Amino acid sequence: SSPSSESYVENDWQIQYFPPWLLKLPLWKNGINFIDCGSYIGDTLASAAQVLKEADVQLNTMQCFEPDPKNFHLLNKTAKELVSQGINTYLFPCGVWEENTILSFSADLSQGKFADSQQITDNNQLLPVIALDDTSIASSVNFIKMDIEGAEPNALKGAKEIIKHQSPLLAISVYHEPAHLWQIAQQIESYNPNYEYKLHCHGDFGLEIILYAIPK
């Protein structure tokens, strides 16, 4: 059926990952220790620096994971520009997955995607992926964002221990696969039942739908 205004999901026009209610949470009294999965060219990093400064919330550390070499180069540039603002950024040129391995990566403009196989084609390259549980060991994490083109369930599996024991706020993209709208919440709930959930549509035509899991 053709698109209709009856079924149109409206853009809420709130800043993605930082809606007003989130900035007021008591979670941030000692600042934010942020993990950004799918950092692209540093757009979330730049947004975090600006929005949190305006909200008077301290950004303690930012761990950024971006596997695409072209994007990583621009992410690096963004991070260097923010050094003067006292933003401590740790950059990792790899993707986020359920284990530490090498996967075939298809770089399609801004939407790079991992294939769950080691097969390589003309358009693909082999790139490293990590599990957050094996990487951010003993680091205090209270905010994890994921926008990784459908690999969110795999990456959450690799962050199970962090979710279980540290209860970070989670902002997870759920629009890449229809079933992710409910499956990702179920997955988080199976790791840690002490979450409440909100869905925001930050883009037009049902794009940029983010599931926020807020620790109770």
Short mmCIF file of C-alpha atoms in Angstrom, two decimals, residues 17 34-40 43-45 62-67 75 90 92 94-97 114 130-133 136 141 143-149 151-152 154-156 158-159 162 170-173 176:
data_model
loop_
_atom_site.label_atom_id
_atom_site.label_comp_id
_atom_site.label_asym_id
_atom_site.label_seq_id
_atom_site.Cartn_x
_atom_site.Cartn_y
_atom_site.Cartn_z
CA TYR A 17 20.46 10.27 22.08
CA PHE A 34 30.04 7.07 27.24
CA ILE A 35 30.57 4.21 24.79
CA ASP A 36 29.66 5.14 21.21
CA CYS A 37 29.25 2.09 18.95
CA GLY A 38 29.10 3.17 15.32
CA SER A 39 30.74 6.55 15.78
CA TYR A 40 30.67 7.31 12.03
CA ASP A 43 28.58 13.33 14.82
CA THR A 44 27.42 11.86 18.16
CA LEU A 45 30.72 12.88 19.75
CA MET A 62 34.03 8.89 25.39
CA GLN A 63 35.01 5.53 23.88
CA CYS A 64 34.32 5.56 20.13
CA PHE A 65 34.19 2.45 17.93
CA GLU A 66 34.19 2.91 14.14
CA PRO A 67 35.40 0.19 11.74
CA LEU A 75 36.25 10.78 13.51
CA TYR A 90 39.44 7.04 23.12
CA PHE A 92 39.05 2.28 18.37
CA CYS A 94 37.05 -1.63 14.90
CA GLY A 95 33.43 -2.71 15.02
CA VAL A 96 31.42 -4.08 17.95
CA TRP A 97 30.20 -7.69 17.94
CA PHE A 114 29.18 -6.47 8.79
CA ILE A 130 35.38 -6.75 19.46
CA ALA A 131 33.07 -7.61 22.34
CA LEU A 132 32.68 -4.72 24.78
CA ASP A 133 32.93 -7.15 27.70
CA SER A 136 36.04 -1.97 28.44
CA VAL A 141 30.34 2.80 31.91
CA PHE A 143 25.81 5.26 28.79
CA ILE A 144 26.07 3.01 25.72
CA LYS A 145 24.82 4.09 22.29
CA MET A 146 24.59 1.68 19.34
CA ASP A 147 23.81 2.48 15.72
CA ILE A 148 25.53 -0.33 13.85
CA GLU A 149 23.32 -1.21 10.88
CA ALA A 151 24.38 -5.75 14.31
CA GLU A 152 22.90 -4.40 17.56
CA ASN A 154 25.31 -9.22 18.35
CA ALA A 155 26.94 -6.24 20.04
CA LEU A 156 24.54 -6.38 22.99
CA GLY A 158 29.07 -9.00 23.66
CA ALA A 159 28.16 -6.40 26.31
CA ILE A 162 28.45 -4.70 31.42
CA LEU A 170 21.27 2.14 26.64
CA ALA A 171 20.30 4.03 23.48
CA ILE A 172 19.95 1.38 20.77
CA SER A 173 18.86 1.76 17.13
CA HIS A 176 17.28 -1.62 10.84
#
